[in-house]
C-alpha positions as protocol buffer text, in pm:
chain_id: "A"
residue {
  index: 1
  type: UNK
  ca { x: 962 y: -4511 z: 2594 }
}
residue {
  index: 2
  type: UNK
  ca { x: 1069 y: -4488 z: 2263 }
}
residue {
  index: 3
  type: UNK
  ca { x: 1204 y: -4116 z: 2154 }
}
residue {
  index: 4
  type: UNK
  ca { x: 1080 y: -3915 z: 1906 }
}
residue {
  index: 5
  type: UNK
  ca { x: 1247 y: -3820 z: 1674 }
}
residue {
  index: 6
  type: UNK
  ca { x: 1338 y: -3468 z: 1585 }
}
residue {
  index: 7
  type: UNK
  ca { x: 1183 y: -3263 z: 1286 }
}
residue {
  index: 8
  type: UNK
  ca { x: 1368 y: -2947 z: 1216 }
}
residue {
  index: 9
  type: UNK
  ca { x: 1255 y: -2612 z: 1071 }
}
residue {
  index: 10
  type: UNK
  ca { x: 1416 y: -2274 z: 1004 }
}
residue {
  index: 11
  type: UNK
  ca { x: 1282 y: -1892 z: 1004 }
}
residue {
  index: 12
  type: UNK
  ca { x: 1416 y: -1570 z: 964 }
}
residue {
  index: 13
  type: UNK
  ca { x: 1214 y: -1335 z: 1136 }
}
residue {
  index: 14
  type: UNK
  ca { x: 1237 y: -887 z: 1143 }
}
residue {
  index: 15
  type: UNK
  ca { x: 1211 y: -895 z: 1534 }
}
residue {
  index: 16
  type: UNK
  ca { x: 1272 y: -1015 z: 1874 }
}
residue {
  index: 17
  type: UNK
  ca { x: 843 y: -1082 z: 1904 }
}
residue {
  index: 18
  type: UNK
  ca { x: 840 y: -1370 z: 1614 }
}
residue {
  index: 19
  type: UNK
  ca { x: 1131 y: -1522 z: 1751 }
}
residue {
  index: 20
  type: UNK
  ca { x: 1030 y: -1555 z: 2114 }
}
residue {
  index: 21
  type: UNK
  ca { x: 645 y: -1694 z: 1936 }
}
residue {
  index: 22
  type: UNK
  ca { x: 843 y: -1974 z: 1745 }
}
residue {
  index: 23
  type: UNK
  ca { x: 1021 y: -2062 z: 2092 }
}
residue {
  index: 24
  type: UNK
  ca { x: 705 y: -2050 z: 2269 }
}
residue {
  index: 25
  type: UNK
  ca { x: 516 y: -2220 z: 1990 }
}
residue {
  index: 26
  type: UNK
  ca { x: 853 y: -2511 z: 2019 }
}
residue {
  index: 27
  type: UNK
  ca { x: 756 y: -2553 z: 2386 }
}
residue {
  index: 28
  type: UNK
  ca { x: 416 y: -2613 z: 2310 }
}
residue {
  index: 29
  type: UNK
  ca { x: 451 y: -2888 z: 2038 }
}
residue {
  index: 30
  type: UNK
  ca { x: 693 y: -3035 z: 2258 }
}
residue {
  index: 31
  type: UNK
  ca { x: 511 y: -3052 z: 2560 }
}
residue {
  index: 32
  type: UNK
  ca { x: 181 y: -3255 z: 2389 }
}
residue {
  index: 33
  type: UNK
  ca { x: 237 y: -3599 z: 2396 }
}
residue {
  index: 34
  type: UNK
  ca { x: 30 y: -3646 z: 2067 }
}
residue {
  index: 35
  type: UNK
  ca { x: 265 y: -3501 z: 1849 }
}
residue {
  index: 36
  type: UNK
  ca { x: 482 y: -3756 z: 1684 }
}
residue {
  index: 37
  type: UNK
  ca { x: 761 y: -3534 z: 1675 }
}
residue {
  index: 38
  type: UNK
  ca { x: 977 y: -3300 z: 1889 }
}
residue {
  index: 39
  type: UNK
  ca { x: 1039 y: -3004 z: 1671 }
}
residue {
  index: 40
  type: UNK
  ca { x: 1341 y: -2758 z: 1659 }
}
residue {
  index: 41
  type: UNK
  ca { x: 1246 y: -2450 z: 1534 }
}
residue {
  index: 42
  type: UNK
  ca { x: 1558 y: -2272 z: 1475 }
}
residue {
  index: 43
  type: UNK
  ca { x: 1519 y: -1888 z: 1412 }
}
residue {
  index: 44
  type: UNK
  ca { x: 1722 y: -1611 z: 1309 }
}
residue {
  index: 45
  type: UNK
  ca { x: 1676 y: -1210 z: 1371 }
}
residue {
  index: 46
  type: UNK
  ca { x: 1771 y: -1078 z: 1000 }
}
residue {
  index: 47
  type: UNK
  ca { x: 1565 y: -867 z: 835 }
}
residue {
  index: 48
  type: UNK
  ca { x: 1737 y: -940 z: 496 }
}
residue {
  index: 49
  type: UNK
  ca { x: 1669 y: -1327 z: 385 }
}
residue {
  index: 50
  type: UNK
  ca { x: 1945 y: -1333 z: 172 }
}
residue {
  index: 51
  type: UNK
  ca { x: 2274 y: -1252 z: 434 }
}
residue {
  index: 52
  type: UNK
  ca { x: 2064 y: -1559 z: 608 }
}
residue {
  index: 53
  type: UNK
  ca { x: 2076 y: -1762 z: 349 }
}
residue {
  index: 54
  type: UNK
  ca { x: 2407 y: -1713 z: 305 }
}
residue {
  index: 55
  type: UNK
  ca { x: 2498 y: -1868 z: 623 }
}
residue {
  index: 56
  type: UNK
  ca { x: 2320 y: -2205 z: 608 }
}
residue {
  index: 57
  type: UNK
  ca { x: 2484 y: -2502 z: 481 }
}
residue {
  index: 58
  type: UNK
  ca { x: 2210 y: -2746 z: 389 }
}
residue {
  index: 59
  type: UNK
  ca { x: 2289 y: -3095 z: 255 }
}
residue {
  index: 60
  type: UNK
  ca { x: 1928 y: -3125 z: 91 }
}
residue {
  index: 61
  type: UNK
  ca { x: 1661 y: -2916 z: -6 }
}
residue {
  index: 62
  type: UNK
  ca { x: 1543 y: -2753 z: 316 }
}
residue {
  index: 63
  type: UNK
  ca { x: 1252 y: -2483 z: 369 }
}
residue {
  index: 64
  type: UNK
  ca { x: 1318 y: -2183 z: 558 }
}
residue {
  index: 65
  type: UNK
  ca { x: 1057 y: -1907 z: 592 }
}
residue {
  index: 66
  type: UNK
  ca { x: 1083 y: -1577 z: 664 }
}
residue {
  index: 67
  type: UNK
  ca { x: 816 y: -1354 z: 822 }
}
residue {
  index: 68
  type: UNK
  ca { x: 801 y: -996 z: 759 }
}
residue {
  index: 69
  type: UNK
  ca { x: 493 y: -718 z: 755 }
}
residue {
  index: 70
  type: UNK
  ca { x: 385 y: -566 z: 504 }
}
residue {
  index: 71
  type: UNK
  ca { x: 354 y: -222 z: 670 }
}
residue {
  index: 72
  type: UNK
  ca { x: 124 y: -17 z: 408 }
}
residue {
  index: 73
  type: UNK
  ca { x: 86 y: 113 z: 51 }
}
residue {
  index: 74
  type: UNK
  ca { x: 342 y: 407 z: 123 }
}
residue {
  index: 75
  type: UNK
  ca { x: 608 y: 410 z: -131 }
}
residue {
  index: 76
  type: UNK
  ca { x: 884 y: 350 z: 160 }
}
residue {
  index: 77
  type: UNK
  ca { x: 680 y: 41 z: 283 }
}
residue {
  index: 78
  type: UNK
  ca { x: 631 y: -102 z: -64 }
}
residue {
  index: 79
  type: UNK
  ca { x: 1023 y: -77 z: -157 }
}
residue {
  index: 80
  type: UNK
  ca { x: 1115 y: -230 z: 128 }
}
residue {
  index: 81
  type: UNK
  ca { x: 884 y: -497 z: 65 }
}
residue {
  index: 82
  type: UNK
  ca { x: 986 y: -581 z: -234 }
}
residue {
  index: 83
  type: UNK
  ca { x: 1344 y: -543 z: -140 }
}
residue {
  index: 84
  type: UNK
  ca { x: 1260 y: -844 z: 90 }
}
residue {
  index: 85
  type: UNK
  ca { x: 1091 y: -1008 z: -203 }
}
residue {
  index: 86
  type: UNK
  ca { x: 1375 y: -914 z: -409 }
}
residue {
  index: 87
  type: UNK
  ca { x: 1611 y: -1147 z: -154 }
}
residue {
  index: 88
  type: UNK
  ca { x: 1411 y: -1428 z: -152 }
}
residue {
  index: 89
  type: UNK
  ca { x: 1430 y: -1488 z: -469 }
}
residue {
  index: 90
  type: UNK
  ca { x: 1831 y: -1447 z: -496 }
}
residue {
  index: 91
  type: UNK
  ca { x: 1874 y: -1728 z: -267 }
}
residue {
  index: 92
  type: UNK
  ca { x: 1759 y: -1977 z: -545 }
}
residue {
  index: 93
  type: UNK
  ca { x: 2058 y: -1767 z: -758 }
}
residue {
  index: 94
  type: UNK
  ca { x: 2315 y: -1858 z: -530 }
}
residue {
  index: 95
  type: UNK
  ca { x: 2324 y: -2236 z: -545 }
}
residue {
  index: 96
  type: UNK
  ca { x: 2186 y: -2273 z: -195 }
}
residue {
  index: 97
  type: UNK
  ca { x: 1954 y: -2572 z: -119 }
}
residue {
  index: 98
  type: UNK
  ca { x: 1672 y: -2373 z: -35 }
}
residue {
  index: 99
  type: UNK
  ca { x: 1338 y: -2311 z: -94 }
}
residue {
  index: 100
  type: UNK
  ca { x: 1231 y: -1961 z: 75 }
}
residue {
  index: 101
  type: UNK
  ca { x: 909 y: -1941 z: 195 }
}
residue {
  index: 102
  type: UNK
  ca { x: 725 y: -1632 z: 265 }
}
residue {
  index: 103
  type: UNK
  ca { x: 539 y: -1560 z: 581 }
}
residue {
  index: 104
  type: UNK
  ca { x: 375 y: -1195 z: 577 }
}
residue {
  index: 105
  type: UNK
  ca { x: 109 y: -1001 z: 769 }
}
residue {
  index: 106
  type: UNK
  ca { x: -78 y: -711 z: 673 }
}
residue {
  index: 107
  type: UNK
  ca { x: 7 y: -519 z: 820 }
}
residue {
  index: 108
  type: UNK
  ca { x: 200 y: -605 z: 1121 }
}
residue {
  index: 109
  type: UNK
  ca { x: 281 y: -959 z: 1357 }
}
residue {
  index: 110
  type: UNK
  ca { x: 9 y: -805 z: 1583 }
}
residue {
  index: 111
  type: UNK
  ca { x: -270 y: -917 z: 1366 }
}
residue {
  index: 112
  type: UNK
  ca { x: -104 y: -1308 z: 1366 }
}
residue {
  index: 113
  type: UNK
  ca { x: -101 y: -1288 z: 1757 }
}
residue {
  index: 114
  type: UNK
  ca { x: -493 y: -1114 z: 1782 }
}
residue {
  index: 115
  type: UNK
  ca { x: -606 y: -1403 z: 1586 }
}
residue {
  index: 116
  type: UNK
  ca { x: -476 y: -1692 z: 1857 }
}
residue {
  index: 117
  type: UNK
  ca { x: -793 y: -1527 z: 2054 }
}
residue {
  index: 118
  type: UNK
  ca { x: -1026 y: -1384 z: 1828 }
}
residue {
  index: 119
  type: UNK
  ca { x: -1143 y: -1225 z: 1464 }
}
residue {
  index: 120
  type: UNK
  ca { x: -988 y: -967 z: 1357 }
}
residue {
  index: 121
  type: UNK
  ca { x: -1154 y: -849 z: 1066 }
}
residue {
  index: 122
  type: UNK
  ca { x: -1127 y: -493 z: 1070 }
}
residue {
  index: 123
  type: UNK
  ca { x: -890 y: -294 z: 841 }
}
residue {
  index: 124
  type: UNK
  ca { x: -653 y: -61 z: 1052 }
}
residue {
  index: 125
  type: UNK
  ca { x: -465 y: 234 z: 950 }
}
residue {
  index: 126
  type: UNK
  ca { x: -151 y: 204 z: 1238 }
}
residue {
  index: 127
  type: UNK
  ca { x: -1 y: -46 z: 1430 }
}
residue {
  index: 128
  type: UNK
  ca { x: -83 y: 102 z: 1758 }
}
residue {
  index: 129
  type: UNK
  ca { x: -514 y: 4 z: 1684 }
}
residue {
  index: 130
  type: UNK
  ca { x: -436 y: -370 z: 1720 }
}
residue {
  index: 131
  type: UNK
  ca { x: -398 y: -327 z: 2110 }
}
residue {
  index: 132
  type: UNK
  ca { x: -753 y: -283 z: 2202 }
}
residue {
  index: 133
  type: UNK
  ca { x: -805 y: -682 z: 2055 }
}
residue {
  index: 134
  type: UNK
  ca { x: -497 y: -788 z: 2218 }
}
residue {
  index: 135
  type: UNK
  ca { x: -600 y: -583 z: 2512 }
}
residue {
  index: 136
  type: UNK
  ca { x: -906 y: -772 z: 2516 }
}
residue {
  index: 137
  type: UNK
  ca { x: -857 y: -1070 z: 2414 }
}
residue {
  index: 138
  type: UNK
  ca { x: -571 y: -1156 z: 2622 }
}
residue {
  index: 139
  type: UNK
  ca { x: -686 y: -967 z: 2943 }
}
residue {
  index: 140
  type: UNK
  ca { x: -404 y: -679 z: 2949 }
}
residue {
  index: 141
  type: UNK
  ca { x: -382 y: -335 z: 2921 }
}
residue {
  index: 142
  type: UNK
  ca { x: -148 y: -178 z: 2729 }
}
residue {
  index: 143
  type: UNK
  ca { x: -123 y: 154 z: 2605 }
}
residue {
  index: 144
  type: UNK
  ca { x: 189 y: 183 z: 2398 }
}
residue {
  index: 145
  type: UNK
  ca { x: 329 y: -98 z: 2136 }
}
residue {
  index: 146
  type: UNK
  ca { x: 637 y: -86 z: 2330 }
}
residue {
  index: 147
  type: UNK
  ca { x: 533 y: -198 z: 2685 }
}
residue {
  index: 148
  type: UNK
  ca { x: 341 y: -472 z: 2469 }
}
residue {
  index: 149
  type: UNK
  ca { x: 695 y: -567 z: 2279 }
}
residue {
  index: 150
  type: UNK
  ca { x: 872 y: -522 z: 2595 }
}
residue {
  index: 151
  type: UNK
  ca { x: 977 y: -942 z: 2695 }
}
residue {
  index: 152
  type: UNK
  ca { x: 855 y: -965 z: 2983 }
}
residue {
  index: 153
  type: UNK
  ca { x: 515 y: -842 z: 2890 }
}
residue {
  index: 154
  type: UNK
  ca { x: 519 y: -990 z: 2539 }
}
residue {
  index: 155
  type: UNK
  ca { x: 677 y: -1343 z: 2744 }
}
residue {
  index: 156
  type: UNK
  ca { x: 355 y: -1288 z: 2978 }
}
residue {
  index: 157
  type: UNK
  ca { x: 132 y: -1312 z: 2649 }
}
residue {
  index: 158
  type: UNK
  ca { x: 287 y: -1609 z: 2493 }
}
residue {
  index: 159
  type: UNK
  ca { x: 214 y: -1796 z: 2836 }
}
residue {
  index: 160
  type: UNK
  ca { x: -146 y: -1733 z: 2763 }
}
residue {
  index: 161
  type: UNK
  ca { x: -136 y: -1937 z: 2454 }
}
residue {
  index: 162
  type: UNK
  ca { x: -244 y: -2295 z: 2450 }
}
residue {
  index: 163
  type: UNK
  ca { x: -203 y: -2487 z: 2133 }
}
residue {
  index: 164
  type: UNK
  ca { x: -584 y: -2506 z: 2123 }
}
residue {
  index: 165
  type: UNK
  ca { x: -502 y: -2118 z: 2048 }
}
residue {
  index: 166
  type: UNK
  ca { x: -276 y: -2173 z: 1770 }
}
residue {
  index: 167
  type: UNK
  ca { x: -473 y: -2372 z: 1578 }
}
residue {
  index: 168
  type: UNK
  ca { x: -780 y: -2121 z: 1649 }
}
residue {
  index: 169
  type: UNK
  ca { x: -493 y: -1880 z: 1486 }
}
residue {
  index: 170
  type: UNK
  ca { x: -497 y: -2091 z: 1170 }
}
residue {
  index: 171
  type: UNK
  ca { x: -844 y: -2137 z: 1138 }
}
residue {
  index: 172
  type: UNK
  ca { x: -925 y: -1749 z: 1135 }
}
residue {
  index: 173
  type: UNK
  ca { x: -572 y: -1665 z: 920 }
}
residue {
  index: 174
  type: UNK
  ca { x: -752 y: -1900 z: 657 }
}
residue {
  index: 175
  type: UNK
  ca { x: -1081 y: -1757 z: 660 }
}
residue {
  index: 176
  type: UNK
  ca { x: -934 y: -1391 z: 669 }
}
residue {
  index: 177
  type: UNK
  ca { x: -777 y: -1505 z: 329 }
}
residue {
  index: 178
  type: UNK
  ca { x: -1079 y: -1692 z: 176 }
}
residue {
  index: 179
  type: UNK
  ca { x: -1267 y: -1374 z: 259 }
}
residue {
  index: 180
  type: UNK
  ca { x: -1034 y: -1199 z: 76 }
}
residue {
  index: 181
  type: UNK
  ca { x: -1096 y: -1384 z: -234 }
}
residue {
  index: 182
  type: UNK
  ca { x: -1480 y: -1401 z: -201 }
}
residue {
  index: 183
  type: UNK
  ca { x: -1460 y: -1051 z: -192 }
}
residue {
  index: 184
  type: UNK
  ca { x: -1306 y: -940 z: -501 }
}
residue {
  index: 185
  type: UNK
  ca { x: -948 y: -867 z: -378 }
}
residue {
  index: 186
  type: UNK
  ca { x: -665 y: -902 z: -618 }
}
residue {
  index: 187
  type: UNK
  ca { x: -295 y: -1027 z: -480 }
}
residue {
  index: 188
  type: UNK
  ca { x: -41 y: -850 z: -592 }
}
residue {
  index: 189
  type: UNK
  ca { x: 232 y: -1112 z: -788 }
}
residue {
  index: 190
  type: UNK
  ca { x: 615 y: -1019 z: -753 }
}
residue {
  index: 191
  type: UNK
  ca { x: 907 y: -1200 z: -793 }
}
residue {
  index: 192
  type: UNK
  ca { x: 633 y: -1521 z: -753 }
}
residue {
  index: 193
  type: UNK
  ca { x: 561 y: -1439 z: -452 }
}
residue {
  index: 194
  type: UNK
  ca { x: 185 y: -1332 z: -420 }
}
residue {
  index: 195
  type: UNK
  ca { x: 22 y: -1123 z: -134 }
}
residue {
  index: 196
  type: UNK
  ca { x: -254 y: -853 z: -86 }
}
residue {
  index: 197
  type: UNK
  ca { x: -163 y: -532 z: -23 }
}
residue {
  index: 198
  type: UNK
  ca { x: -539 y: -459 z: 170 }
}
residue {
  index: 199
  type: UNK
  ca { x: -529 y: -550 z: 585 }
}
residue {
  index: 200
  type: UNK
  ca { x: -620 y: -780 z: 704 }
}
residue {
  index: 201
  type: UNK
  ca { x: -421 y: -1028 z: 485 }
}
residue {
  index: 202
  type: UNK
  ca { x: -153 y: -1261 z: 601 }
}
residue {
  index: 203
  type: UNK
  ca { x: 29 y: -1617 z: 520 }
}
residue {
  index: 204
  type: UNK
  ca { x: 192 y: -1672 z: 806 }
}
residue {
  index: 205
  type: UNK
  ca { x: -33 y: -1934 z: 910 }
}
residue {
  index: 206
  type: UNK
  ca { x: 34 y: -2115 z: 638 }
}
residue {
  index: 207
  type: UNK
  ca { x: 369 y: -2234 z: 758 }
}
residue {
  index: 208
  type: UNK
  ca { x: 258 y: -2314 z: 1120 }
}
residue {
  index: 209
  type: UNK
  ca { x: -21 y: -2515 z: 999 }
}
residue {
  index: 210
  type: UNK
  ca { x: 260 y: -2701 z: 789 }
}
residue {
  index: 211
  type: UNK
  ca { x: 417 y: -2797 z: 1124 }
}
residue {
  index: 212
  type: UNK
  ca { x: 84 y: -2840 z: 1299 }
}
residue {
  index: 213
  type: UNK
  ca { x: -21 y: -3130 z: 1000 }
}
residue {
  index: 214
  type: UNK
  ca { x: 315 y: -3267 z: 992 }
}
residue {
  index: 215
  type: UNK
  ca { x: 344 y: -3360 z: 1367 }
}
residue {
  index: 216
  type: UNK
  ca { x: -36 y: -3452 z: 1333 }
}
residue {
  index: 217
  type: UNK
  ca { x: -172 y: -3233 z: 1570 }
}
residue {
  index: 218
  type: UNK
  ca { x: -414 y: -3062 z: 1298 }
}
């Protein structure tokens, strides 16, 4: 058989969850003989996109994405938000080769991984209210956000994820966002970056699709 050949893509990421999703998510694209690629998804635990950056050394223009939340309207939240926004755009100051893509959720990762098994419509006010879908929809029952972080329990979710899943993921990230806009919402524009700061609201999709479309598995 002839090999496929290898399509490469590049995150920075705020925690250990996102990075052990993009391996799992690897695995899975690897693993289905339709896709017309094998994919290496290289990520990178750095909450600041810029000290990434920094260390890549890209011969031509290459996308990277990072994924952060965006963790509420609080002042604290909303600076360090920005600060993030503030980095992604310095990268394009420096000379680098890349294009920074950004990959948020309103108003945590939890939401992105609720969706790979159901709506999730509702607008929370802590982090700690997205277990009862993840609960449910994934057949667990945790009571703290730290036994759900914890890897062997998060690894334990991530093994109950088909790609059939991740697509469902896209599908409902889209309409999440489309109801958004039907319904009034205004994104907030900063540094060109745009994003709404009401839950539920996310892009991260948007860059998994990209991978999804260009191994042709969407």
């Amino acid at each position: 058989m002839q090999r496929k050949p290898i399509q490469k893509y590049y995150y920075s990421v705020e925690g250990e969850t996102e990075e052990w999703y993009l391996r799992w998510l690897e695995q899975l694209i690897n693993d289905d003989s339709n896709s017309i690629f094998k994919v290496s998804i290289q990520s990178k635990i750095e909450k600041d996109p810029l000290k990434y950056a920094k260390k890549l050394n890209m011969i031509s223009r290459t996308i990277v994405t990072h994924l952060c939340d965006y963790e509420s309207n609080d002042t604290e939240h909303t600076t360090q938000f920005r600060g993030t926004l503030n980095s992604l755009k310095e990268t394009s100051r420096q000379g680098k080769k890349i294009d920074y893509r950004l990959g948020y959720s309103n108003f945590t990762f939890e939401l992105w991984i609720t969706l790979h098994k159901a709506d999730c419509n509702t607008s929370y006010n802590h982090r700690r209210q997205y277990l009862d879908p993840i609960n449910r929809g994934f057949n667990e029952k945790f009571t703290e956000l730290a036994q759900y972080k914890r890897e062997s329990d998060f690894k334990r979710i991530l093994r109950k994820i088909s790609l059939s899943d991740v697509k469902d993921a896209v599908k409902r990230a889209k309409i999440i966002m489309q109801r958004n806009k039907q319904n009034g919402l205004v994104p907030h524009e900063y540094k060109g970056f745009h994003y709404y700061a009401d839950n539920p609201s996310l892009t991260i999709g948007d860059s998994i699709e990209s991978i999804l479309k260009d191994c042709k598995l969407l």
